[in-house]
Coordinates of C-alpha atoms in Angstrom, one line a residue:
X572 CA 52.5 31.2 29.6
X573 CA 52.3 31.0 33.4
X574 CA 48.4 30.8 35.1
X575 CA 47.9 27.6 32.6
X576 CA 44.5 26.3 33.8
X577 CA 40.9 26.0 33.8
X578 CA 39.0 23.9 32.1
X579 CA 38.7 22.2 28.5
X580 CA 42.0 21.5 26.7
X581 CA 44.9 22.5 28.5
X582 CA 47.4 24.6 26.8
X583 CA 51.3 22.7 27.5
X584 CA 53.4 23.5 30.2
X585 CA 56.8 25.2 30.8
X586 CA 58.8 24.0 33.6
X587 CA 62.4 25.9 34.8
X588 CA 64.3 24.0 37.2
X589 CA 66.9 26.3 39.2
X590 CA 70.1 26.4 41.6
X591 CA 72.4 27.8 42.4
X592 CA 75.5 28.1 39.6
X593 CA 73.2 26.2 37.1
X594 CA 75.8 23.2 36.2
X595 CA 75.5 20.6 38.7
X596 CA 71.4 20.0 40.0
X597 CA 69.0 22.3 37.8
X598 CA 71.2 20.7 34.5
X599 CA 71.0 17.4 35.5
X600 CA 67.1 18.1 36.9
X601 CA 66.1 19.7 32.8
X602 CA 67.9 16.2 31.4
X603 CA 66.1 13.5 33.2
X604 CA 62.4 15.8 32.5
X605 CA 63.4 16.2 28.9
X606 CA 63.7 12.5 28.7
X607 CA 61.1 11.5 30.2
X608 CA 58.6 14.0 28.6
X609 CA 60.3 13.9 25.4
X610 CA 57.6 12.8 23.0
X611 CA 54.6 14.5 25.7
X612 CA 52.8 17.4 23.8
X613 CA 51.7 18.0 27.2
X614 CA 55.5 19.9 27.5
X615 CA 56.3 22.4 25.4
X616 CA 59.6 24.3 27.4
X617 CA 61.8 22.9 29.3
X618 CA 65.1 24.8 31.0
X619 CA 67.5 25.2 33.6
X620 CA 69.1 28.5 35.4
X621 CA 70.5 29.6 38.2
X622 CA 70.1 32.0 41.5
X623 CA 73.4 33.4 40.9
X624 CA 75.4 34.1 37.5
X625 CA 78.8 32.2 39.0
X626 CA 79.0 29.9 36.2
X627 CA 77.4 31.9 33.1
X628 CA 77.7 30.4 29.9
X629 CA 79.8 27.6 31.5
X630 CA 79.0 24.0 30.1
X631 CA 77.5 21.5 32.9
X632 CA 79.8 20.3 35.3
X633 CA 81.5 16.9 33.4
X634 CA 79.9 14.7 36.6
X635 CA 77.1 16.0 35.7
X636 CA 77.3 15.2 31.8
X637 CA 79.2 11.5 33.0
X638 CA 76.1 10.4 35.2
X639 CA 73.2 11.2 32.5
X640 CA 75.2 10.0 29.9
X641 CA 75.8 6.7 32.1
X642 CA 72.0 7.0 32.3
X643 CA 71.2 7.0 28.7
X644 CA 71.3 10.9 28.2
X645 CA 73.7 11.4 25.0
X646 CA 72.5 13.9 24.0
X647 CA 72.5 16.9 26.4
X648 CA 73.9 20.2 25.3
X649 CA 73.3 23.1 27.9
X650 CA 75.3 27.2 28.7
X651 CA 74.7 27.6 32.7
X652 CA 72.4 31.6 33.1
X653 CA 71.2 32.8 35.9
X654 CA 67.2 33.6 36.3
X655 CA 65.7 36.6 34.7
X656 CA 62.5 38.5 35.8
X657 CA 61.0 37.0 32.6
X658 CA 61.0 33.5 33.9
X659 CA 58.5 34.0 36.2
X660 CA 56.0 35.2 33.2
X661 CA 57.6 32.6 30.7
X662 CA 57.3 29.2 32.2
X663 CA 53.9 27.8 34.0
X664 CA 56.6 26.3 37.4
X665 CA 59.6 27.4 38.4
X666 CA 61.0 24.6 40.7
X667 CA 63.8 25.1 43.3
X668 CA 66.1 22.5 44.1
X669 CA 66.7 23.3 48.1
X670 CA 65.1 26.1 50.4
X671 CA 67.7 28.8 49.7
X672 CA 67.3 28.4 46.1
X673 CA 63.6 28.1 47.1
X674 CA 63.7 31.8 49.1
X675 CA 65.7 33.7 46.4
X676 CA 63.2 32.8 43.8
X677 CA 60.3 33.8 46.2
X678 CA 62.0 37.1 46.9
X679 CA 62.5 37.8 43.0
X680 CA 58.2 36.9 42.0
X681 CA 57.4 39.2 45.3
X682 CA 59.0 41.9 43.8
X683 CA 57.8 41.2 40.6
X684 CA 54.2 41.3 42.2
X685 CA 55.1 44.4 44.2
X686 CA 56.2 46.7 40.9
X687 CA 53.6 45.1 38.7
X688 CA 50.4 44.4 40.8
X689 CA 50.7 41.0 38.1
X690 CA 50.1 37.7 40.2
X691 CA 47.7 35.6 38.5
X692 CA 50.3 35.1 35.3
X693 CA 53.1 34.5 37.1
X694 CA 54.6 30.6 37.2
X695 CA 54.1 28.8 40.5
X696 CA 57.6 28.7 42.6
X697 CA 58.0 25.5 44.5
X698 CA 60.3 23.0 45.7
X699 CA 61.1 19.9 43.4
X700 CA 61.8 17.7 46.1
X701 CA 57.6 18.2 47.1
X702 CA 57.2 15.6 44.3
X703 CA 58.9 12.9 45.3
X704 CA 57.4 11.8 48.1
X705 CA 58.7 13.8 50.9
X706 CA 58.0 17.3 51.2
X707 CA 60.4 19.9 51.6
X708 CA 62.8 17.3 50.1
X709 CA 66.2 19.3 48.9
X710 CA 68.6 18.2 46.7
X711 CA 72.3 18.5 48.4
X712 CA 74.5 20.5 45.9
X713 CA 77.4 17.6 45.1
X714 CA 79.3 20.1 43.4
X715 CA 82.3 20.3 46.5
X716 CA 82.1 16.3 47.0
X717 CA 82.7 13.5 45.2
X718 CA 80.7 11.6 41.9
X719 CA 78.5 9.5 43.8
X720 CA 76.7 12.6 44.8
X721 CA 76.0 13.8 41.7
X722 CA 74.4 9.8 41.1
X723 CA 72.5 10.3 44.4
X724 CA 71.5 14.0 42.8
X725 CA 70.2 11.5 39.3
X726 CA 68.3 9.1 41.7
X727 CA 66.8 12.2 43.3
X728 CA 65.7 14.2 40.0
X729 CA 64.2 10.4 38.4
X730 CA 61.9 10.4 41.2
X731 CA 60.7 13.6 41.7
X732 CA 60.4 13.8 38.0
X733 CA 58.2 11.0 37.7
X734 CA 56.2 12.7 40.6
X735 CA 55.8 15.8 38.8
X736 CA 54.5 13.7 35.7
X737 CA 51.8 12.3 37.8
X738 CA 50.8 15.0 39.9
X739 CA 50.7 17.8 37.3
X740 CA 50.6 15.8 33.7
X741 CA 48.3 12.9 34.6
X742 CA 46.4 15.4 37.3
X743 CA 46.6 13.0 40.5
X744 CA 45.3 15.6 43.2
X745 CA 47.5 16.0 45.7
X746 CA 47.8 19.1 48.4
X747 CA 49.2 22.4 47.9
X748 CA 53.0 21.9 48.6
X749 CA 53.4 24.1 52.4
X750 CA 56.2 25.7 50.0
X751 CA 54.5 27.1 47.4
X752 CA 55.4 30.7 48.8
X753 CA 52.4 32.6 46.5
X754 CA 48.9 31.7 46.7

């Protein structure tokens, strides 16, 4: 799926949006894009995981569920995993929520490349916060504080979100993020 490109009709994307325990950012992240690209044939996976496997099969954290459901989201139903060495084949952009998150993932597609000499297939790892304005732009992990993080965390993942829709779906051209750790 990943390398989607070239030109003539473009085949729909895959986008994974990752943390760390996958129940506080990358869940609330996969909502607000599923919502807002939810009747775009432009889309045709959308998911959430994490760097590390604290939280497996764990349900969102209820802030989490509270603020998108305060925002309209009913209907969200996700089971936290961690990322798999499939991901990086399977979706067309893996997108980190802060620069740890953001190094992990980079570490896992350069060993990917290393045992399998595969590069050209392999999604494109970058930060979410590049598309919201303000590059290198991380999303602070409001999972130790209190609820009006996780609504600064929404406000965050609305706006990059609606970056991402203009800069990859509607094809604005914009610069290389500096982050984009594979070229």
């Amino acid at each position: 799926m990943a390398g989607n490109g070239g030109g003539g009709a473009r085949k729909p994307i895959s986008v994974l949006f990752v943390c760390l325990g996958n129940i506080c950012r990358s869940p609330m992240a996969e909502g607000v894009f599923r919502s807002m690209t939810k009747s775009d044939t432009r889309v045709a996976t959308i998911d959430s995981a994490g760097t590390g496997a604290y939280h497996e099969d764990s349900p969102p954290d209820p802030r989490t569920i509270s603020v998108l459901e305060e925002n309209g989201e009913n209907s969200y139903d996700h089971q936290a995993r961690k990322i798999r060495t499939s991901d990086f084949k399977d979706f067309d952009y893996i997108l980190a929520m802060d620069a740890d998150n953001l190094c992990d993932l980079s570490r896992v597609q350069k060993r990917i490349v290393k045992n399998s000499g595969i590069h050209a297939a392999l999604a494109k790892v970058m930060m979410f916060g590049d598309f919201g304005g303000c590059e290198g732009e991380e999303v602070i992990d409001p999972y130790y504080g209190a609820r009006d993080g996780f609504t600064i965390a929404y406000e965050q993942m609305t706006r990059f979100s609606k970056g991402f829709i203009e800069q990859v779906l509607h094809g604005v051209d914009v610069a290389t993020p500096a982050h984009a750790p594979m070229s």
